[in-house]
Amino acid sequence: MRKIFTLFLLFLVVSLNAQKIKTSYKISFCGKPQTLTLIQYNDGTVLGFLETDFSKQAQMRKGTSIPIKIKTEITDAQTKRLFDDLNDLGIESLVNCNTDKECKSVTFLDGNDLIIDLLLEDGTEKRFDYMNIYPLSDINTVEEETELRKKVQSIVTTIDQILHLKEMFH
């Protein structure tokens, strides 16, 4: 009986360790109420989803709104492709705009932020904030001129090409 219990505990510990997060990326887009989350577990499985935040005006009280969050799962194939493509584009080697001379010289009066949060395999957490970077597929978007901003733009353009964010937004 004791051996069975010990084996069960060992199986449980191994199962729990297999489901630990190896790497995760979370990207909040400029001008869209969407946040993409990609998770890769130690056992090789992946999970991806897109969260869209809306608010709906309350019927009973004027001036108040009800927050609505829609979570759309992304297929494993899309999630794996995103992990591969974003790694190839160097997402884990990004630096903050304020530490890059060229990027820091680009200024805006106002705008939206693109936020990238990374949890890396070694446990390191990184957060990057870039103002007004949009996918090239958006209407009236021009290609960024600095190397770092081009790199970030290629990341969000790749995400948009794979997921078709506008279609997922409607």
PDB file of N, CA and C in Angstrom, residues 30-88:
ATOM      1  N   CYS A  30      -1.304  48.395 -30.024  1.00  0.00           N
ATOM      2  CA  CYS A  30      -1.667  49.810 -30.111  1.00  0.00           C
ATOM      3  C   CYS A  30      -3.014  49.960 -30.803  1.00  0.00           C
ATOM      4  N   GLY A  31      -3.855  50.801 -30.245  1.00  0.00           N
ATOM      5  CA  GLY A  31      -5.097  51.142 -30.913  1.00  0.00           C
ATOM      6  C   GLY A  31      -6.124  50.029 -31.004  1.00  0.00           C
ATOM      7  N   LYS A  32      -5.866  48.897 -30.368  1.00  0.00           N
ATOM      8  CA  LYS A  32      -6.808  47.781 -30.378  1.00  0.00           C
ATOM      9  C   LYS A  32      -6.977  47.305 -28.933  1.00  0.00           C
ATOM     10  N   PRO A  33      -8.178  46.922 -28.568  1.00  0.00           N
ATOM     11  CA  PRO A  33      -8.374  46.427 -27.208  1.00  0.00           C
ATOM     12  C   PRO A  33      -8.034  44.942 -27.098  1.00  0.00           C
ATOM     13  N   GLN A  34      -6.955  44.534 -27.761  1.00  0.00           N
ATOM     14  CA  GLN A  34      -6.605  43.116 -27.827  1.00  0.00           C
ATOM     15  C   GLN A  34      -5.252  42.849 -27.176  1.00  0.00           C
ATOM     16  N   THR A  35      -5.182  41.718 -26.492  1.00  0.00           N
ATOM     17  CA  THR A  35      -3.935  41.250 -25.901  1.00  0.00           C
ATOM     18  C   THR A  35      -3.754  39.788 -26.283  1.00  0.00           C
ATOM     19  N   LEU A  36      -2.606  39.495 -26.868  1.00  0.00           N
ATOM     20  CA  LEU A  36      -2.266  38.131 -27.267  1.00  0.00           C
ATOM     21  C   LEU A  36      -1.412  37.502 -26.178  1.00  0.00           C
ATOM     22  N   THR A  37      -1.759  36.283 -25.776  1.00  0.00           N
ATOM     23  CA  THR A  37      -0.965  35.531 -24.810  1.00  0.00           C
ATOM     24  C   THR A  37      -0.572  34.201 -25.437  1.00  0.00           C
ATOM     25  N   LEU A  38       0.731  33.915 -25.403  1.00  0.00           N
ATOM     26  CA  LEU A  38       1.275  32.647 -25.889  1.00  0.00           C
ATOM     27  C   LEU A  38       2.026  31.994 -24.742  1.00  0.00           C
ATOM     28  N   ILE A  39       1.724  30.726 -24.478  1.00  0.00           N
ATOM     29  CA  ILE A  39       2.362  29.998 -23.372  1.00  0.00           C
ATOM     30  C   ILE A  39       2.920  28.690 -23.906  1.00  0.00           C
ATOM     31  N   GLN A  40       4.159  28.418 -23.538  1.00  0.00           N
ATOM     32  CA  GLN A  40       4.788  27.137 -23.885  1.00  0.00           C
ATOM     33  C   GLN A  40       5.163  26.453 -22.567  1.00  0.00           C
ATOM     34  N   TYR A  41       4.678  25.203 -22.402  1.00  0.00           N
ATOM     35  CA  TYR A  41       4.936  24.460 -21.180  1.00  0.00           C
ATOM     36  C   TYR A  41       6.182  23.600 -21.327  1.00  0.00           C
ATOM     37  N   ASN A  42       6.713  23.145 -20.194  1.00  0.00           N
ATOM     38  CA  ASN A  42       7.915  22.303 -20.194  1.00  0.00           C
ATOM     39  C   ASN A  42       7.754  21.016 -20.986  1.00  0.00           C
ATOM     40  N   ASP A  43       6.525  20.501 -21.023  1.00  0.00           N
ATOM     41  CA  ASP A  43       6.311  19.237 -21.738  1.00  0.00           C
ATOM     42  C   ASP A  43       6.133  19.434 -23.244  1.00  0.00           C
ATOM     43  N   GLY A  44       6.281  20.674 -23.726  1.00  0.00           N
ATOM     44  CA  GLY A  44       6.183  20.948 -25.153  1.00  0.00           C
ATOM     45  C   GLY A  44       4.812  21.380 -25.629  1.00  0.00           C
ATOM     46  N   THR A  45       3.805  21.271 -24.783  1.00  0.00           N
ATOM     47  CA  THR A  45       2.478  21.715 -25.195  1.00  0.00           C
ATOM     48  C   THR A  45       2.431  23.243 -25.182  1.00  0.00           C
ATOM     49  N   VAL A  46       1.488  23.774 -25.950  1.00  0.00           N
ATOM     50  CA  VAL A  46       1.357  25.222 -26.056  1.00  0.00           C
ATOM     51  C   VAL A  46      -0.094  25.634 -25.855  1.00  0.00           C
ATOM     52  N   LEU A  47      -0.273  26.890 -25.511  1.00  0.00           N
ATOM     53  CA  LEU A  47      -1.595  27.471 -25.358  1.00  0.00           C
ATOM     54  C   LEU A  47      -1.512  28.902 -25.863  1.00  0.00           C
ATOM     55  N   GLY A  48      -2.476  29.288 -26.676  1.00  0.00           N
ATOM     56  CA  GLY A  48      -2.522  30.658 -27.168  1.00  0.00           C
ATOM     57  C   GLY A  48      -3.943  31.169 -27.144  1.00  0.00           C
ATOM     58  N   PHE A  49      -4.100  32.429 -26.775  1.00  0.00           N
ATOM     59  CA  PHE A  49      -5.430  33.026 -26.810  1.00  0.00           C
ATOM     60  C   PHE A  49      -5.317  34.533 -26.967  1.00  0.00           C
ATOM     61  N   LEU A  50      -6.385  35.094 -27.502  1.00  0.00           N
ATOM     62  CA  LEU A  50      -6.489  36.527 -27.718  1.00  0.00           C
ATOM     63  C   LEU A  50      -7.633  37.039 -26.861  1.00  0.00           C
ATOM     64  N   GLU A  51      -7.344  38.010 -26.008  1.00  0.00           N
ATOM     65  CA  GLU A  51      -8.374  38.613 -25.168  1.00  0.00           C
ATOM     66  C   GLU A  51      -8.738  39.974 -25.748  1.00  0.00           C
ATOM     67  N   THR A  52     -10.021  40.204 -25.899  1.00  0.00           N
ATOM     68  CA  THR A  52     -10.512  41.479 -26.396  1.00  0.00           C
ATOM     69  C   THR A  52     -11.396  42.096 -25.330  1.00  0.00           C
ATOM     70  N   ASP A  53     -11.082  43.331 -24.953  1.00  0.00           N
ATOM     71  CA  ASP A  53     -11.838  44.034 -23.918  1.00  0.00           C
ATOM     72  C   ASP A  53     -12.760  45.061 -24.550  1.00  0.00           C
ATOM     73  N   PHE A  54     -14.023  44.990 -24.188  1.00  0.00           N
ATOM     74  CA  PHE A  54     -15.029  45.944 -24.632  1.00  0.00           C
ATOM     75  C   PHE A  54     -15.725  46.498 -23.406  1.00  0.00           C
ATOM     76  N   SER A  55     -16.512  47.519 -23.637  1.00  0.00           N
ATOM     77  CA  SER A  55     -17.428  47.943 -22.591  1.00  0.00           C
ATOM     78  C   SER A  55     -18.765  48.233 -23.252  1.00  0.00           C
ATOM     79  N   LYS A  56     -19.807  47.914 -22.547  1.00  0.00           N
ATOM     80  CA  LYS A  56     -21.166  48.093 -23.045  1.00  0.00           C
ATOM     81  C   LYS A  56     -21.867  49.057 -22.099  1.00  0.00           C
ATOM     82  N   GLN A  57     -22.547  50.017 -22.666  1.00  0.00           N
ATOM     83  CA  GLN A  57     -23.248  50.988 -21.837  1.00  0.00           C
ATOM     84  C   GLN A  57     -24.377  50.294 -21.083  1.00  0.00           C
ATOM     85  N   ALA A  58     -24.433  50.573 -19.797  1.00  0.00           N
ATOM     86  CA  ALA A  58     -25.474  49.982 -18.951  1.00  0.00           C
ATOM     87  C   ALA A  58     -26.829  50.579 -19.311  1.00  0.00           C
ATOM     88  N   GLN A  59     -27.860  49.750 -19.373  1.00  0.00           N
ATOM     89  CA  GLN A  59     -29.200  50.193 -19.746  1.00  0.00           C
ATOM     90  C   GLN A  59     -29.883  50.946 -18.602  1.00  0.00           C
ATOM     91  N   MET A  60     -29.599  50.538 -17.402  1.00  0.00           N
ATOM     92  CA  MET A  60     -30.302  51.109 -16.259  1.00  0.00           C
ATOM     93  C   MET A  60     -29.722  52.462 -15.836  1.00  0.00           C
ATOM     94  N   ARG A  61     -28.429  52.618 -15.938  1.00  0.00           N
ATOM     95  CA  ARG A  61     -27.785  53.852 -15.480  1.00  0.00           C
ATOM     96  C   ARG A  61     -27.042  54.491 -16.640  1.00  0.00           C
ATOM     97  N   LYS A  62     -27.359  55.702 -16.939  1.00  0.00           N
ATOM     98  CA  LYS A  62     -26.647  56.411 -17.996  1.00  0.00           C
ATOM     99  C   LYS A  62     -25.277  56.811 -17.483  1.00  0.00           C
ATOM    100  N   GLY A  63     -24.306  56.756 -18.366  1.00  0.00           N
ATOM    101  CA  GLY A  63     -22.949  57.147 -17.992  1.00  0.00           C
ATOM    102  C   GLY A  63     -22.125  56.026 -17.370  1.00  0.00           C
ATOM    103  N   THR A  64     -22.708  54.863 -17.195  1.00  0.00           N
ATOM    104  CA  THR A  64     -21.947  53.740 -16.655  1.00  0.00           C
ATOM    105  C   THR A  64     -21.809  52.680 -17.741  1.00  0.00           C
ATOM    106  N   SER A  65     -20.754  51.928 -17.642  1.00  0.00           N
ATOM    107  CA  SER A  65     -20.538  50.867 -18.633  1.00  0.00           C
ATOM    108  C   SER A  65     -20.198  49.561 -17.949  1.00  0.00           C
ATOM    109  N   ILE A  66     -20.459  48.493 -18.662  1.00  0.00           N
ATOM    110  CA  ILE A  66     -20.193  47.146 -18.170  1.00  0.00           C
ATOM    111  C   ILE A  66     -19.010  46.597 -18.960  1.00  0.00           C
ATOM    112  N   PRO A  67     -17.935  46.208 -18.271  1.00  0.00           N
ATOM    113  CA  PRO A  67     -16.797  45.654 -19.010  1.00  0.00           C
ATOM    114  C   PRO A  67     -17.115  44.254 -19.537  1.00  0.00           C
ATOM    115  N   ILE A  68     -16.684  44.008 -20.768  1.00  0.00           N
ATOM    116  CA  ILE A  68     -16.878  42.705 -21.396  1.00  0.00           C
ATOM    117  C   ILE A  68     -15.525  42.224 -21.901  1.00  0.00           C
ATOM    118  N   LYS A  69     -15.160  41.003 -21.566  1.00  0.00           N
ATOM    119  CA  LYS A  69     -13.903  40.421 -22.020  1.00  0.00           C
ATOM    120  C   LYS A  69     -14.222  39.162 -22.812  1.00  0.00           C
ATOM    121  N   ILE A  70     -13.722  39.136 -24.052  1.00  0.00           N
ATOM    122  CA  ILE A  70     -13.917  37.965 -24.904  1.00  0.00           C
ATOM    123  C   ILE A  70     -12.565  37.289 -25.082  1.00  0.00           C
ATOM    124  N   LYS A  71     -12.523  36.013 -24.762  1.00  0.00           N
ATOM    125  CA  LYS A  71     -11.282  35.241 -24.866  1.00  0.00           C
ATOM    126  C   LYS A  71     -11.438  34.252 -26.015  1.00  0.00           C
ATOM    127  N   THR A  72     -10.583  34.397 -27.029  1.00  0.00           N
ATOM    128  CA  THR A  72     -10.628  33.545 -28.203  1.00  0.00           C
ATOM    129  C   THR A  72      -9.381  32.674 -28.229  1.00  0.00           C
ATOM    130  N   GLU A  73      -9.567  31.357 -28.186  1.00  0.00           N
ATOM    131  CA  GLU A  73      -8.409  30.457 -28.237  1.00  0.00           C
ATOM    132  C   GLU A  73      -7.835  30.412 -29.640  1.00  0.00           C
ATOM    133  N   ILE A  74      -6.536  30.249 -29.692  1.00  0.00           N
ATOM    134  CA  ILE A  74      -5.811  30.139 -30.950  1.00  0.00           C
ATOM    135  C   ILE A  74      -5.393  28.679 -31.088  1.00  0.00           C
ATOM    136  N   THR A  75      -5.390  28.163 -32.298  1.00  0.00           N
ATOM    137  CA  THR A  75      -5.037  26.754 -32.488  1.00  0.00           C
ATOM    138  C   THR A  75      -3.594  26.496 -32.070  1.00  0.00           C
ATOM    139  N   ASP A  76      -3.302  25.250 -31.731  1.00  0.00           N
ATOM    140  CA  ASP A  76      -1.938  24.872 -31.372  1.00  0.00           C
ATOM    141  C   ASP A  76      -0.976  25.137 -32.531  1.00  0.00           C
ATOM    142  N   ALA A  77      -1.428  24.868 -33.755  1.00  0.00           N
ATOM    143  CA  ALA A  77      -0.571  25.087 -34.929  1.00  0.00           C
ATOM    144  C   ALA A  77      -0.217  26.572 -35.065  1.00  0.00           C
ATOM    145  N   GLN A  78      -1.200  27.454 -34.886  1.00  0.00           N
ATOM    146  CA  GLN A  78      -0.930  28.883 -34.955  1.00  0.00           C
ATOM    147  C   GLN A  78      -0.002  29.317 -33.816  1.00  0.00           C
ATOM    148  N   THR A  79      -0.238  28.791 -32.631  1.00  0.00           N
ATOM    149  CA  THR A  79       0.579  29.157 -31.476  1.00  0.00           C
ATOM    150  C   THR A  79       2.026  28.720 -31.681  1.00  0.00           C
ATOM    151  N   LYS A  80       2.232  27.491 -32.150  1.00  0.00           N
ATOM    152  CA  LYS A  80       3.596  27.010 -32.410  1.00  0.00           C
ATOM    153  C   LYS A  80       4.267  27.847 -33.488  1.00  0.00           C
ATOM    154  N   ARG A  81       3.506  28.171 -34.546  1.00  0.00           N
ATOM    155  CA  ARG A  81       4.076  28.995 -35.624  1.00  0.00           C
ATOM    156  C   ARG A  81       4.467  30.378 -35.088  1.00  0.00           C
ATOM    157  N   LEU A  82       3.613  30.952 -34.251  1.00  0.00           N
ATOM    158  CA  LEU A  82       3.934  32.255 -33.671  1.00  0.00           C
ATOM    159  C   LEU A  82       5.194  32.185 -32.816  1.00  0.00           C
ATOM    160  N   PHE A  83       5.300  31.157 -31.966  1.00  0.00           N
ATOM    161  CA  PHE A  83       6.514  31.006 -31.160  1.00  0.00           C
ATOM    162  C   PHE A  83       7.741  30.920 -32.064  1.00  0.00           C
ATOM    163  N   ASP A  84       7.681  30.087 -33.090  1.00  0.00           N
ATOM    164  CA  ASP A  84       8.827  29.925 -33.994  1.00  0.00           C
ATOM    165  C   ASP A  84       9.164  31.226 -34.716  1.00  0.00           C
ATOM    166  N   ASP A  85       8.149  31.857 -35.309  1.00  0.00           N
ATOM    167  CA  ASP A  85       8.385  33.084 -36.075  1.00  0.00           C
ATOM    168  C   ASP A  85       8.871  34.229 -35.190  1.00  0.00           C
ATOM    169  N   LEU A  86       8.268  34.387 -34.009  1.00  0.00           N
ATOM    170  CA  LEU A  86       8.678  35.475 -33.124  1.00  0.00           C
ATOM    171  C   LEU A  86      10.088  35.252 -32.587  1.00  0.00           C
ATOM    172  N   ASN A  87      10.450  34.007 -32.335  1.00  0.00           N
ATOM    173  CA  ASN A  87      11.829  33.717 -31.932  1.00  0.00           C
ATOM    174  C   ASN A  87      12.800  34.021 -33.063  1.00  0.00           C
ATOM    175  N   ASP A  88      12.425  33.645 -34.299  1.00  0.00           N
ATOM    176  CA  ASP A  88      13.272  33.944 -35.459  1.00  0.00           C
ATOM    177  C   ASP A  88      13.453  35.452 -35.642  1.00  0.00           C
TER     178      ASP A  88
END
